[in-house]
CSV table of C-alpha atoms and ligand atoms in Angstrom, one decimal:
chain,number,residue,atom,x,y,z
A,1,MET,CA,78.1,158.3,-26.6
A,2,VAL,CA,74.8,157.7,-24.8
A,3,ASP,CA,72.5,159.8,-22.6
A,4,GLY,CA,74.0,163.2,-23.1
A,5,ARG,CA,77.3,162.8,-21.4
A,6,GLU,CA,79.0,165.0,-23.9
A,7,SER,CA,81.3,166.7,-21.5
A,8,ALA,CA,82.6,163.7,-19.5
A,9,ALA,CA,84.5,160.8,-21.0
A,10,PRO,CA,82.1,157.8,-21.1
A,11,ALA,CA,82.7,155.3,-18.3
A,12,ALA,CA,81.7,151.6,-18.7
A,13,PHE,CA,82.0,148.6,-16.5
A,14,VAL,CA,81.8,144.8,-16.3
A,15,THR,CA,80.2,143.4,-13.3
A,16,GLY,CA,80.0,139.8,-11.9
A,17,TRP,CA,80.8,137.9,-8.8
A,18,PRO,CA,83.6,137.0,-8.9
A,19,ILE,CA,84.9,139.3,-11.7
A,20,LYS,CA,88.7,139.1,-11.4
A,21,HIS,CA,88.8,136.5,-14.2
A,22,SER,CA,87.0,138.7,-16.8
A,23,ARG,CA,89.0,139.5,-19.9
A,24,SER,CA,86.5,142.2,-21.0
A,25,PRO,CA,88.7,145.1,-19.6
A,26,ILE,CA,91.6,143.9,-21.8
A,27,ILE,CA,89.3,143.9,-24.8
A,28,HIS,CA,87.7,147.3,-24.3
A,29,ARG,CA,90.8,149.1,-23.1
A,30,HIS,CA,92.6,147.8,-26.2
A,31,TRP,CA,90.0,149.3,-28.4
A,32,LEU,CA,89.9,152.6,-26.5
A,33,LYS,CA,93.6,152.9,-27.1
A,34,GLN,CA,93.5,151.7,-30.7
A,35,TYR,CA,90.9,154.2,-31.7
A,36,GLY,CA,92.3,157.0,-29.5
A,37,LEU,CA,89.0,157.4,-27.6
A,38,ALA,CA,88.6,159.1,-24.2
A,39,GLY,CA,86.7,156.7,-21.9
A,40,THR,CA,87.2,154.1,-19.2
A,41,TYR,CA,86.2,150.4,-18.8
A,42,ASP,CA,86.6,148.9,-15.3
A,43,ALA,CA,85.7,145.6,-13.6
A,44,VAL,CA,83.4,146.1,-10.6
A,45,ALA,CA,82.8,143.2,-8.3
A,46,VAL,CA,79.2,143.2,-7.1
A,47,SER,CA,77.7,140.4,-5.0
A,48,GLU,CA,74.1,139.1,-5.6
A,49,GLU,CA,72.8,140.9,-2.6
A,50,ASP,CA,74.2,144.2,-3.7
A,51,PHE,CA,73.3,143.9,-7.4
A,52,ALA,CA,69.9,145.7,-7.2
A,53,ALA,CA,71.5,148.7,-5.5
A,54,PHE,CA,74.2,148.7,-8.1
A,55,ILE,CA,71.5,148.9,-10.9
A,56,GLU,CA,69.6,151.6,-9.0
A,57,ALA,CA,72.8,153.7,-8.8
A,58,LEU,CA,73.5,153.0,-12.5
A,59,LYS,CA,70.0,154.3,-13.4
A,60,ASP,CA,70.1,157.4,-11.3
A,61,GLY,CA,73.6,158.3,-12.6
A,62,SER,CA,75.3,158.4,-9.2
A,63,ARG,CA,77.9,155.8,-10.3
A,64,GLY,CA,78.7,157.9,-13.4
A,65,PHE,CA,78.5,155.0,-15.8
A,66,CYS,CA,76.8,155.1,-19.2
A,67,GLY,CA,76.5,151.3,-19.3
A,68,GLY,CA,78.4,148.1,-19.1
A,69,ASN,CA,78.6,144.3,-19.3
A,70,VAL,CA,77.1,141.9,-16.9
A,71,THR,CA,78.3,138.4,-16.4
A,72,ILE,CA,77.6,135.4,-14.1
A,73,PRO,CA,75.6,135.4,-11.8
A,74,HIS,CA,73.8,138.6,-12.7
A,75,LYS,CA,72.6,138.1,-16.3
A,76,GLU,CA,69.0,137.1,-15.4
A,77,THR,CA,68.6,139.9,-12.7
A,78,ALA,CA,70.0,142.5,-15.1
A,79,PHE,CA,67.4,141.5,-17.6
A,80,ARG,CA,64.6,141.8,-14.9
A,81,LEU,CA,65.8,145.1,-13.5
A,82,SER,CA,66.3,146.8,-16.9
A,83,ASP,CA,63.6,149.2,-18.3
A,84,ARG,CA,63.9,148.4,-22.0
A,85,PRO,CA,65.2,144.8,-22.7
A,86,ASP,CA,65.2,144.1,-26.4
A,87,GLU,CA,63.6,141.0,-28.0
A,88,LEU,CA,66.7,138.9,-27.8
A,89,ALA,CA,67.1,139.6,-24.0
A,90,GLN,CA,63.4,139.0,-23.5
A,91,GLU,CA,63.5,135.6,-25.1
A,92,LEU,CA,66.6,134.5,-23.3
A,93,GLY,CA,65.5,136.0,-20.0
A,94,ALA,CA,69.1,137.3,-19.6
A,95,ALA,CA,71.1,140.3,-20.5
A,96,ASN,CA,74.9,140.8,-20.8
A,97,THR,CA,75.0,144.4,-22.2
A,98,LEU,CA,73.3,147.5,-20.6
A,99,TRP,CA,73.2,151.2,-21.6
A,100,LEU,CA,71.4,154.3,-20.5
A,101,GLN,CA,69.5,156.1,-23.2
A,102,ASP,CA,66.8,158.8,-22.8
A,103,GLY,CA,66.8,158.2,-19.0
A,104,ARG,CA,66.1,154.5,-19.4
A,105,LEU,CA,68.2,151.4,-18.8
A,106,HIS,CA,68.3,149.4,-22.0
A,107,ALA,CA,69.4,145.8,-22.2
A,108,THR,CA,70.4,143.2,-24.8
A,109,ASN,CA,72.3,140.0,-25.0
A,110,THR,CA,75.2,139.9,-27.5
A,111,ASP,CA,76.4,136.3,-27.0
A,112,GLY,CA,74.4,135.1,-30.0
A,113,TYR,CA,75.7,138.0,-32.1
A,114,GLY,CA,79.3,137.0,-31.0
A,115,PHE,CA,78.7,133.4,-31.9
A,116,SER,CA,77.4,134.2,-35.4
A,117,ALA,CA,79.8,137.1,-36.2
A,118,ASN,CA,82.8,134.9,-35.4
A,119,LEU,CA,81.7,132.1,-37.7
A,120,ASP,CA,80.7,134.6,-40.4
A,121,GLY,CA,84.3,135.8,-40.4
A,122,LEU,CA,85.9,132.4,-40.2
A,123,HIS,CA,83.6,130.1,-42.2
A,124,PRO,CA,81.2,132.1,-44.4
A,125,GLY,CA,78.2,129.9,-45.2
A,126,TRP,CA,78.4,128.1,-41.9
A,127,ASP,CA,74.6,128.7,-41.4
A,128,LYS,CA,73.6,127.2,-44.8
A,129,VAL,CA,73.0,123.8,-43.3
A,130,ASP,CA,69.9,121.7,-42.8
A,131,ARG,CA,70.8,120.3,-39.4
A,132,ALA,CA,72.8,121.5,-36.4
A,133,VAL,CA,73.7,119.6,-33.3
A,134,ILE,CA,74.3,121.4,-30.0
A,135,LEU,CA,75.8,119.5,-27.1
A,136,GLY,CA,74.8,120.9,-23.8
A,137,ALA,CA,71.7,122.7,-22.4
A,138,GLY,CA,73.2,125.1,-19.8
A,139,GLY,CA,73.0,128.8,-19.6
A,140,ALA,CA,75.7,129.2,-22.3
A,141,SER,CA,73.8,127.1,-24.9
A,142,ARG,CA,70.7,129.4,-25.0
A,143,ALA,CA,72.2,132.3,-27.0
A,144,VAL,CA,73.8,129.8,-29.4
A,145,ILE,CA,70.4,128.0,-30.0
A,146,GLN,CA,68.7,131.4,-30.5
A,147,ALA,CA,71.5,132.6,-33.0
A,148,ILE,CA,71.4,129.4,-35.1
A,149,ARG,CA,67.6,129.4,-35.2
A,150,ASP,CA,67.5,133.0,-36.2
A,151,ARG,CA,69.8,132.2,-39.2
A,152,GLY,CA,67.1,129.9,-40.5
A,153,VAL,CA,68.7,126.5,-39.8
A,154,GLY,CA,65.9,124.0,-40.3
A,155,GLU,CA,66.6,121.4,-37.6
A,156,ILE,CA,68.4,122.1,-34.3
A,157,HIS,CA,69.1,119.1,-32.1
A,158,VAL,CA,70.0,119.8,-28.5
A,159,VAL,CA,71.7,116.9,-26.8
A,160,ASN,CA,72.2,117.0,-23.0
A,161,ARG,CA,73.1,114.6,-20.2
A,162,THR,CA,69.9,115.9,-18.4
A,163,VAL,CA,67.2,115.6,-21.0
A,164,SER,CA,64.7,117.8,-19.1
A,165,ARG,CA,67.0,120.8,-19.5
A,166,ALA,CA,67.2,120.2,-23.3
A,167,GLN,CA,63.4,119.9,-23.3
A,168,GLU,CA,63.0,123.2,-21.5
A,169,LEU,CA,65.0,124.9,-24.3
A,170,ALA,CA,63.0,123.2,-27.0
A,171,ASP,CA,59.9,124.5,-25.4
A,172,ARG,CA,61.4,128.0,-25.1
A,173,PHE,CA,62.9,128.3,-28.6
A,174,GLY,CA,60.2,126.7,-30.7
A,175,PRO,CA,59.4,123.8,-33.0
A,176,LYS,CA,62.7,123.7,-34.9
A,177,ILE,CA,64.5,122.7,-31.6
A,178,HIS,CA,64.5,119.0,-30.7
A,179,ALA,CA,65.6,117.7,-27.3
A,180,HIS,CA,67.6,114.4,-26.7
A,181,GLY,CA,69.7,112.6,-24.1
A,182,LEU,CA,73.3,111.6,-24.7
A,183,PRO,CA,72.4,108.1,-26.1
A,184,ALA,CA,70.9,109.9,-29.2
A,185,LEU,CA,74.0,111.8,-30.0
A,186,ALA,CA,75.3,109.6,-32.9
A,187,GLU,CA,71.9,109.3,-34.4
A,188,VAL,CA,71.3,113.1,-34.6
A,189,MET,CA,74.9,113.8,-35.7
A,190,ALA,CA,74.5,111.7,-38.8
A,191,GLY,CA,74.5,114.1,-41.8
A,192,ALA,CA,74.6,117.2,-39.6
A,193,GLY,CA,76.4,120.2,-41.1
A,194,LEU,CA,77.2,122.0,-37.8
A,195,PHE,CA,78.3,120.8,-34.3
A,196,VAL,CA,78.6,123.1,-31.3
A,197,ASN,CA,79.9,122.1,-27.9
A,198,THR,CA,78.4,124.3,-25.2
A,199,THR,CA,79.2,122.0,-22.3
A,200,SER,CA,82.1,122.5,-19.9
A,201,LEU,CA,83.6,119.2,-21.1
A,202,GLY,CA,87.4,119.8,-21.7
A,203,MET,CA,87.4,123.2,-20.0
A,204,ASP,CA,90.6,124.1,-18.2
A,205,GLY,CA,92.1,120.7,-19.1
A,206,GLY,CA,89.2,118.9,-17.5
A,207,GLU,CA,87.8,115.5,-18.7
A,208,SER,CA,86.2,115.3,-22.1
A,209,THR,CA,84.5,112.6,-24.0
A,210,VAL,CA,85.4,110.8,-27.3
A,211,ILE,CA,83.0,111.6,-30.1
A,212,ASP,CA,83.0,110.1,-33.6
A,213,PHE,CA,82.7,113.1,-35.8
A,214,SER,CA,83.1,111.1,-39.0
A,215,ILE,CA,79.3,110.6,-39.2
A,216,LEU,CA,78.8,114.4,-39.7
A,217,LYS,CA,78.3,115.7,-43.3
A,218,THR,CA,81.6,116.1,-45.2
A,219,GLY,CA,83.0,119.5,-44.5
A,220,ALA,CA,80.8,120.1,-41.4
A,221,LEU,CA,82.0,122.8,-39.1
A,222,VAL,CA,82.8,121.8,-35.5
A,223,THR,CA,83.0,124.6,-32.9
A,224,ASP,CA,83.3,124.9,-29.1
A,225,ILE,CA,82.4,127.9,-26.9
A,226,VAL,CA,85.1,126.9,-24.4
A,227,TYR,CA,88.3,128.9,-25.1
A,228,VAL,CA,90.6,127.7,-22.3
A,229,PRO,CA,92.3,125.7,-23.7
A,230,LEU,CA,92.0,127.2,-27.2
A,231,GLU,CA,92.1,123.7,-28.8
A,232,THR,CA,89.7,121.7,-26.7
A,233,PRO,CA,89.8,117.9,-26.8
A,234,MET,CA,86.7,117.9,-29.0
A,235,LEU,CA,88.2,120.3,-31.5
A,236,ARG,CA,91.3,118.3,-31.6
A,237,GLN,CA,89.4,115.1,-32.3
A,238,ALA,CA,87.3,116.8,-35.0
A,239,GLY,CA,90.4,118.3,-36.7
A,240,GLU,CA,92.1,114.9,-36.7
A,241,GLN,CA,89.1,113.4,-38.4
A,242,GLY,CA,89.4,116.1,-41.1
A,243,TYR,CA,86.7,118.6,-40.1
A,244,PRO,CA,87.1,122.4,-40.1
A,245,THR,CA,87.0,123.8,-36.5
A,246,ALA,CA,86.5,127.2,-34.9
A,247,ASP,CA,87.6,127.8,-31.3
A,248,GLY,CA,85.6,129.7,-28.7
A,249,LEU,CA,87.8,132.8,-28.4
A,250,GLY,CA,86.3,134.5,-31.4
A,251,MET,CA,82.8,134.5,-29.8
A,252,LEU,CA,84.2,136.2,-26.7
A,253,LEU,CA,85.8,138.9,-28.8
A,254,HIS,CA,82.9,139.5,-31.1
A,255,GLN,CA,80.2,139.7,-28.3
A,256,ALA,CA,82.0,142.8,-27.0
A,257,VAL,CA,81.6,144.8,-30.3
A,258,PRO,CA,77.9,146.0,-29.9
A,259,GLY,CA,78.5,147.2,-26.3
A,260,PHE,CA,81.7,149.1,-27.2
A,261,GLU,CA,79.8,150.9,-30.0
A,262,LYS,CA,76.9,151.8,-27.7
A,263,TRP,CA,79.1,153.3,-24.9
A,264,PHE,CA,82.0,154.8,-26.9
A,265,GLY,CA,80.3,155.6,-30.3
A,266,CYS,CA,82.7,153.7,-32.6
A,267,ARG,CA,82.2,150.2,-33.9
A,268,PRO,CA,85.4,148.3,-33.3
A,269,VAL,CA,87.0,145.6,-35.5
A,270,VAL,CA,88.1,142.3,-34.0
A,271,ASP,CA,91.6,141.7,-35.4
A,272,GLY,CA,94.5,139.4,-34.9
A,273,GLY,CA,96.2,141.8,-32.5
A,274,LEU,CA,93.4,141.6,-30.1
A,275,ARG,CA,93.2,137.9,-30.3
A,276,GLU,CA,97.0,137.6,-29.6
A,277,LEU,CA,96.6,139.9,-26.6
A,278,ILE,CA,94.0,137.6,-25.0
A,279,ILE,CA,96.0,134.4,-25.9
A,280,LYS,CA,99.0,135.9,-24.1
A,281,ASP,CA,96.8,136.6,-21.1
A,282,ILE,CA,95.5,133.1,-21.1
A,283,GLN,CA,99.0,131.7,-21.3
A,284,ALA,CA,100.1,134.0,-18.5
A,285,VAL,CA,97.6,132.5,-16.1
B,301,ATR,P1,76.7,127.2,-18.4
B,301,ATR,O1,75.6,128.1,-17.8
B,301,ATR,O2,78.1,127.8,-18.4
B,301,ATR,O3,76.3,126.6,-19.7
B,301,ATR,P2,75.8,125.0,-16.8
B,301,ATR,O4,74.5,125.5,-16.7
B,301,ATR,O5,76.4,124.4,-15.5
B,301,ATR,O6,76.9,126.0,-17.3
B,301,ATR,O7,75.8,123.9,-17.9
B,301,ATR,C1,76.9,123.1,-18.2
B,301,ATR,C2,76.6,122.1,-19.3
B,301,ATR,O8,77.6,121.1,-19.4
B,301,ATR,C3,75.3,121.4,-19.1
B,301,ATR,O9,74.7,121.1,-20.4
B,301,ATR,C4,75.8,120.1,-18.4
B,301,ATR,O10,74.9,119.0,-18.5
B,301,ATR,P3,73.7,118.8,-17.4
B,301,ATR,O11,72.6,119.8,-17.8
B,301,ATR,O12,73.3,117.4,-17.6
B,301,ATR,O13,74.3,119.1,-16.1
B,301,ATR,C5,77.0,119.8,-19.2
B,301,ATR,N1,78.0,119.0,-18.6
B,301,ATR,C6,78.8,119.3,-17.6
B,301,ATR,N2,79.6,118.3,-17.2
B,301,ATR,C7,79.2,117.2,-18.0
B,301,ATR,C8,79.6,115.8,-18.2
B,301,ATR,N3,80.6,115.3,-17.4
B,301,ATR,N4,79.0,115.1,-19.1
B,301,ATR,C9,78.1,115.6,-19.9
B,301,ATR,N5,77.6,116.9,-19.8
B,301,ATR,C10,78.2,117.7,-18.9
């Protein structure tokens, strides 16, 4: 529990615009129930024009929240308006997790933690590779690049349809990051030990692209941050070519862990029951 709210049950939020699609309330309410904790976690729709006022009210305590999650389109503004962004949030220029402590609004970004913690559980040793390839250079790729770099992978190749966006990320995240356009994909994939799709290709049954994964190193891990559908066309192709794969749902579940611990004082475990709950929700939509 943060900021001396010993008497009231801690209240946390997720905010975005729109926010109806967010699965974070299912995750956090599941853990509150599982661990028998008093507390609430609610989705709050806040438009871009109202976001600064929302943060003000969070800081002065008038909303009664101890912290919460922030999603699209507020991650960059949340970082800017926070009082104490940590190093991860500062480098990304974006925050997804906020909490009040000692009268200050603290901020971090747990997406990279979610990415790494998921693979640590599924494929220990995933980070012991010389070369990684990341397809895509949008907002979602940043935390993935940061996480892989921070694990010490020597060469990280970011391949994107728009090369200038990949180059921006290479400039931001340092000399281990190399930027390329799509025509270089096969060349940089040769011998790589990790492949991550961060593009929206294949999302919600949308169009994808055919990739020859057989040029990767034997046993290379192929992962996707898209989780609807759970088995994206890219993961299916990689699996058919004999490569181990990891879907994107685990990253979503693991990124929620640090926030829950900050707000409710207990570090939750990501288990099969939680995963099934979210899969059911995906199937219901
Ligand atoms: P997010 O913030 O969720 O990552 P985004 O910023 O729109 O979303 O980025 C989406 C990513 O998917 C980008 O890397 C985008 O490539 P561009 O930077 O060239 O736009 C990539 N992407 C989307 N549709 C694509 C397609 N049909 N072919 C190749 N890449 C695509």
